CSV table of C-alpha atoms in Angstrom, one decimal:
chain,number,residue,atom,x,y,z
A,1,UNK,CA,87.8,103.0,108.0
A,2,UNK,CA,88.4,106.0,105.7
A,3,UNK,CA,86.3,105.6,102.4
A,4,UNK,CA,89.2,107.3,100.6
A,5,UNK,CA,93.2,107.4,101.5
A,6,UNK,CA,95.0,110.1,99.6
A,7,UNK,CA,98.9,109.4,101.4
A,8,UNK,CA,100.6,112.0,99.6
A,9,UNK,CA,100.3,114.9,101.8
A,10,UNK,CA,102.6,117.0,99.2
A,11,UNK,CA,104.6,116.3,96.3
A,12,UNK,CA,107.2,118.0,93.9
A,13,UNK,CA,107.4,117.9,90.2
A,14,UNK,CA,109.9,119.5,88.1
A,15,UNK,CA,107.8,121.5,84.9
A,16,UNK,CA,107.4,119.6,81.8
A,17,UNK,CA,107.7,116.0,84.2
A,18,UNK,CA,104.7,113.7,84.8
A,19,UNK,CA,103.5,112.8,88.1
A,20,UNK,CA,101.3,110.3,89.6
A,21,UNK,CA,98.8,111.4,92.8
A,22,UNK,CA,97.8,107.8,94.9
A,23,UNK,CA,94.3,107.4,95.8
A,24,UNK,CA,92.8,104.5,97.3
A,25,UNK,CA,89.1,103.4,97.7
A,26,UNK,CA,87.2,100.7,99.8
A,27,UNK,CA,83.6,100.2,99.4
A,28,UNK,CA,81.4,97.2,98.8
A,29,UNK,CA,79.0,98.8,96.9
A,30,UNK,CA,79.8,97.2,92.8
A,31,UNK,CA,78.7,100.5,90.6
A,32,UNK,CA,80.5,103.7,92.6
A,33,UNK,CA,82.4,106.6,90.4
A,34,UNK,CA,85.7,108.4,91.1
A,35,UNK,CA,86.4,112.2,90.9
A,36,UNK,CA,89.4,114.0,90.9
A,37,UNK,CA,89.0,118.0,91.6
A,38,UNK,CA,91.8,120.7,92.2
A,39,UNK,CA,91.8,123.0,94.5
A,40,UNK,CA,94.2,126.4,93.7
A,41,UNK,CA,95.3,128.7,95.9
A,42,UNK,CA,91.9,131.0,95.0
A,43,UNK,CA,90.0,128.4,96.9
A,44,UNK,CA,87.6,127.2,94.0
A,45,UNK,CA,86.8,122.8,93.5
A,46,UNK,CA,87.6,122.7,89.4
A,47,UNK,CA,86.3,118.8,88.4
A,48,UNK,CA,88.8,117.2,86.3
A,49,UNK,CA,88.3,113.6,85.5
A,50,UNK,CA,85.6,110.9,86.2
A,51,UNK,CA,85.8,106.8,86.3
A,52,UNK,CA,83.0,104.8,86.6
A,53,UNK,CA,83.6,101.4,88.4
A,54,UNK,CA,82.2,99.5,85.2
A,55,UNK,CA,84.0,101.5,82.6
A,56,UNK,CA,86.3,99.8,80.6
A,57,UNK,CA,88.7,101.9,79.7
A,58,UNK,CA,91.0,104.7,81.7
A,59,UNK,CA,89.7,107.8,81.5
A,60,UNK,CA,91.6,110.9,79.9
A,61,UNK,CA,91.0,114.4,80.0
A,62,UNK,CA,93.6,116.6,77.8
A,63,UNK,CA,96.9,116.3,80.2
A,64,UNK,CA,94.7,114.1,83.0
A,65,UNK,CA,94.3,110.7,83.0
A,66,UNK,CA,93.2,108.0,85.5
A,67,UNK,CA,95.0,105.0,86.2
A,68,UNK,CA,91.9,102.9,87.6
A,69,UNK,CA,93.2,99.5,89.1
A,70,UNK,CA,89.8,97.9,90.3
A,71,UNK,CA,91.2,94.8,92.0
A,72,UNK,CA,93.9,97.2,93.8
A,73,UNK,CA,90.8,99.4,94.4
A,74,UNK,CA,93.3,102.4,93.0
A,75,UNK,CA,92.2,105.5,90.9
A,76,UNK,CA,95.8,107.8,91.0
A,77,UNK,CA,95.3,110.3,88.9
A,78,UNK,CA,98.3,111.1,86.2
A,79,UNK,CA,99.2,114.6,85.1
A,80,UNK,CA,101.7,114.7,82.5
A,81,UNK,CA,103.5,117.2,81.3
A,82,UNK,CA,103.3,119.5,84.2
A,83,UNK,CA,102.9,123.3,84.5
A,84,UNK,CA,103.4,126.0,86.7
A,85,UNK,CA,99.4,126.0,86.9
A,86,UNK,CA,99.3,122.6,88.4
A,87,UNK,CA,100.0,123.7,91.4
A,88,UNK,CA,97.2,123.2,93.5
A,89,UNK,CA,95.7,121.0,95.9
A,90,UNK,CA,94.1,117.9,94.8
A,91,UNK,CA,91.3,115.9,95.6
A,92,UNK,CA,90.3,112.5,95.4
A,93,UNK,CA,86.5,111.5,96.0
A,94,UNK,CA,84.2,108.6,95.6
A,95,UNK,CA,80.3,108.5,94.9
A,96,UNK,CA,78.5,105.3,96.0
A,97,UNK,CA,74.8,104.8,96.0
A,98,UNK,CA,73.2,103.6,99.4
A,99,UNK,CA,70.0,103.8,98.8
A,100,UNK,CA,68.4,106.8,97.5
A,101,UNK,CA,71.1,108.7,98.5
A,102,UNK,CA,74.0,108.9,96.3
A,103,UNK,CA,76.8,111.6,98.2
A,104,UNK,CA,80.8,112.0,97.5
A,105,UNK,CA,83.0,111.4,100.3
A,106,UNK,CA,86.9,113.0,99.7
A,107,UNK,CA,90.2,112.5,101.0
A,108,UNK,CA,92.5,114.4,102.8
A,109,UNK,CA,94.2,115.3,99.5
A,110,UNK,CA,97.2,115.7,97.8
A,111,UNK,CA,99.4,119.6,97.5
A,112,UNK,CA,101.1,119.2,94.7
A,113,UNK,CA,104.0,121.6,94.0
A,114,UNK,CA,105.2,122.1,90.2
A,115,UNK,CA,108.8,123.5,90.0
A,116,UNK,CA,110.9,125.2,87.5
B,1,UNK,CA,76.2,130.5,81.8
B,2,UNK,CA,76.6,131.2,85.4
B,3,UNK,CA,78.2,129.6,87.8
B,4,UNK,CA,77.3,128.7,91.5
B,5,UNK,CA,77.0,131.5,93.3
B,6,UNK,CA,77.5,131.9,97.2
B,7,UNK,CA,77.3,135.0,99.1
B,8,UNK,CA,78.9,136.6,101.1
B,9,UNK,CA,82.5,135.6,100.1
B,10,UNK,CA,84.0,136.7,103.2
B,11,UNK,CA,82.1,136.7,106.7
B,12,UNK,CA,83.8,137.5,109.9
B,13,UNK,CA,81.2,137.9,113.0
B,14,UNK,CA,81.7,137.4,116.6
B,15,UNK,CA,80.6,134.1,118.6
B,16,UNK,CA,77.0,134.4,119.0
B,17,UNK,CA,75.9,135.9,116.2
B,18,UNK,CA,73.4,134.4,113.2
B,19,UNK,CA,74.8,133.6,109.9
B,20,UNK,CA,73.4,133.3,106.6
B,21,UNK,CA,75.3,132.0,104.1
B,22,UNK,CA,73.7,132.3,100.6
B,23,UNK,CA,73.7,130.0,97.3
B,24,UNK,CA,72.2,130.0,93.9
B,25,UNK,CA,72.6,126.6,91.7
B,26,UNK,CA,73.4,126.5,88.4
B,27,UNK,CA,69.8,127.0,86.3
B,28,UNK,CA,67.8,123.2,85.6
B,29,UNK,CA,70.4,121.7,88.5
B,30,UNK,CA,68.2,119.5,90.4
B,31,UNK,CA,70.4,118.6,93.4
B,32,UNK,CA,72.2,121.6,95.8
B,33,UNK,CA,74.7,120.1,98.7
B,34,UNK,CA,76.6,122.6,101.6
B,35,UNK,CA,79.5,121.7,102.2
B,36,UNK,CA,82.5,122.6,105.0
B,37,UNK,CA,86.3,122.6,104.2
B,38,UNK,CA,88.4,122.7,108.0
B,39,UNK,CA,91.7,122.0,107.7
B,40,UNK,CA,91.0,119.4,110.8
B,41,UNK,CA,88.5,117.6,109.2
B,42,UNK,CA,88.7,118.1,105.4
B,43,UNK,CA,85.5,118.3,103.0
B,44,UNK,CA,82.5,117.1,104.5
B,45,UNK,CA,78.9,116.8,103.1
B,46,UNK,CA,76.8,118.7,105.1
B,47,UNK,CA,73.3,118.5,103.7
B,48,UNK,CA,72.0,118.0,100.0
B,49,UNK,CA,68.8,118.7,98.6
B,50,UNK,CA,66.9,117.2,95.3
B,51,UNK,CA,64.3,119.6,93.9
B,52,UNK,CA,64.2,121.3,97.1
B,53,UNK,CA,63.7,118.7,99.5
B,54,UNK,CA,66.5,117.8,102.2
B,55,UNK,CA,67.4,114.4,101.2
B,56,UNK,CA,70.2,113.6,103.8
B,57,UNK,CA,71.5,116.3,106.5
B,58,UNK,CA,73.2,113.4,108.6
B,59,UNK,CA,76.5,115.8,108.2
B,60,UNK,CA,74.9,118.7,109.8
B,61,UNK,CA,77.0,119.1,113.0
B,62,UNK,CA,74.5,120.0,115.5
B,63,UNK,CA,70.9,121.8,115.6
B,64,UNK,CA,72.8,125.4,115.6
B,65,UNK,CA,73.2,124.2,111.8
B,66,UNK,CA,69.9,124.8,109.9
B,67,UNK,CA,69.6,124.9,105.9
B,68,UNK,CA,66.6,125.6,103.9
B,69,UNK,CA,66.1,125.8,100.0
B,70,UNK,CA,62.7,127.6,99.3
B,71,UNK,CA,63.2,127.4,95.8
B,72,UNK,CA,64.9,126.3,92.8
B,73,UNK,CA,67.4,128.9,92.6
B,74,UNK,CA,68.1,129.5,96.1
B,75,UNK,CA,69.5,127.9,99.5
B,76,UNK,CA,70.6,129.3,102.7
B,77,UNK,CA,72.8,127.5,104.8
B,78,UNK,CA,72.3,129.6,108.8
B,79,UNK,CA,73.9,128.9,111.9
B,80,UNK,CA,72.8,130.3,115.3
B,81,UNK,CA,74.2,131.2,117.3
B,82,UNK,CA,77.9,130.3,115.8
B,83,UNK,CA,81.0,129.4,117.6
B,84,UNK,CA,84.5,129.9,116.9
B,85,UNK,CA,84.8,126.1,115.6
B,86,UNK,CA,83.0,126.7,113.3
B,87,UNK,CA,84.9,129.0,111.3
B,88,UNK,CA,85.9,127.4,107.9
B,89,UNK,CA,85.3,127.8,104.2
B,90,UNK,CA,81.6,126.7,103.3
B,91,UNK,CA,81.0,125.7,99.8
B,92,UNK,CA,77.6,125.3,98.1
B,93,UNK,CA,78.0,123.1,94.7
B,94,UNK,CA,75.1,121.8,92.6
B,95,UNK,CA,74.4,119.2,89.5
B,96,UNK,CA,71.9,117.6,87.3
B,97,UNK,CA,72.0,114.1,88.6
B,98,UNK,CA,73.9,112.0,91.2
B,99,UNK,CA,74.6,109.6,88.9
B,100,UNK,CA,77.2,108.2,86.1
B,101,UNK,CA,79.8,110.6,85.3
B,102,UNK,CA,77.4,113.6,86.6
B,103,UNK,CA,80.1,116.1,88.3
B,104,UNK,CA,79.1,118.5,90.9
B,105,UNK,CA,79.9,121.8,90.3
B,106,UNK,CA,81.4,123.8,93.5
B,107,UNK,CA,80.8,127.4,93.9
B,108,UNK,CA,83.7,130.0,95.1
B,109,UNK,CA,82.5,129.2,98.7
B,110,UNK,CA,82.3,131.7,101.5
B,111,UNK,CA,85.4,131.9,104.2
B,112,UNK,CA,84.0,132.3,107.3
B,113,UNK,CA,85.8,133.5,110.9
B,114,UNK,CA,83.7,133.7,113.6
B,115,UNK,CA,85.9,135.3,116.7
């Protein structure tokens, strides 16, 4: 069973719009974190917002935000405000610990498109 | 400060052939993973390493794939002799701790076509 499901293979946004990128989860393992990275044209993994399975509160970074739904097992990230920039691919990965080892699996991620 | 650093950025070699592909961590970043990028199989963990030691290369592919970190501040990811499957982009990322909110920081990776 895949770790993490990312089923937006693309998506559109019109500038200045929000949009919402799904990402699902399953694990058993109760403390795990969630990532989100983009991935531009260049090539380069930029890090862009982290949940942690026992944090209260949804995190936000500037124009990121995480809309973490625990019993849904969700983390879609939320991009308001969108920019030309944004176009990129993104990625949604999970870090569980099994034993000593600690590793992040991805999804297949997300191309999003931002349009004038 | 610096950023992860791989070289080469671009490698092109014919099937066969060794190749090194070369990483420097971010100074006082205790853990160093490889990973591959395909467009088949996405972003896959290959190996990771805390304070030098291979931790868990279960994501190697097969023994053509060998990785080594002698020190600190550097890591070699070498396959011989490679095939063309395994062209893809290889990234090298580091980070302080695997834990809480601790990020891993990718380098620019290194494209590789092997013909």
């Amino acid at each position: 069973a895949q770790k993490i499901t990312q089923t937006q293979p693309g998506m559109f946004v019109q500038e200045k719009e929000a949009v919402t990128l799904d990402c699902t989860y399953d694990t058993s393992d109760p403390s795990y974190g969630l990532f989100w990275y983009k991935q531009p044209s260049s090539g380069e993994m930029i890090f862009l917002i982290y949940q942690g399975s026992y944090d209260q509160q949804n995190a936000t970074e500037g124009r990121y935000s995480l809309n973490f739904q625990k019993a849904r097992k969700s983390a879609n990230l939320v991009i308001s405000a969108s920019q030309l920039g944004d176009s990129a691919m993104y990625f949604c990965a999970m870090r569980e610990t099994d034993g000593t080892a600690s590793k992040l699996t991805f999804g297949t991620g997300t191309r999003l498109q931002v349009t004038l | 400060d610096a950023g992860v650093i791989q070289s080469p950025r671009h490698e092109v070699t014919e099937m066969g052939q060794e190749v090194t592909l070369r990483c420097k961590p971010i100074s006082g970043h205790d853990y160093l993973f490889w990973y591959r990028q395909t467009m088949m199989r996405g972003l896959e963990l290959l190996i990771y390493f805390n304070n030098n030691v291979p931790i868990d290369d279960s994501g190697m592919p097969e023994d053509r794939f060998s990785a080594k970190m002698p020190n600190a501040s550097f890591s070699t990811l070498k396959i011989q002799p490679s095939e063309p499957r395994d062209s893809a982009v290889y990234f090298c990322a580091s980070s302080l701790s695997t834990s809480g909110g601790e990020t891993q920081y990718f380098g620019p990776g290194t494209r590789l076509l092997v013909l």
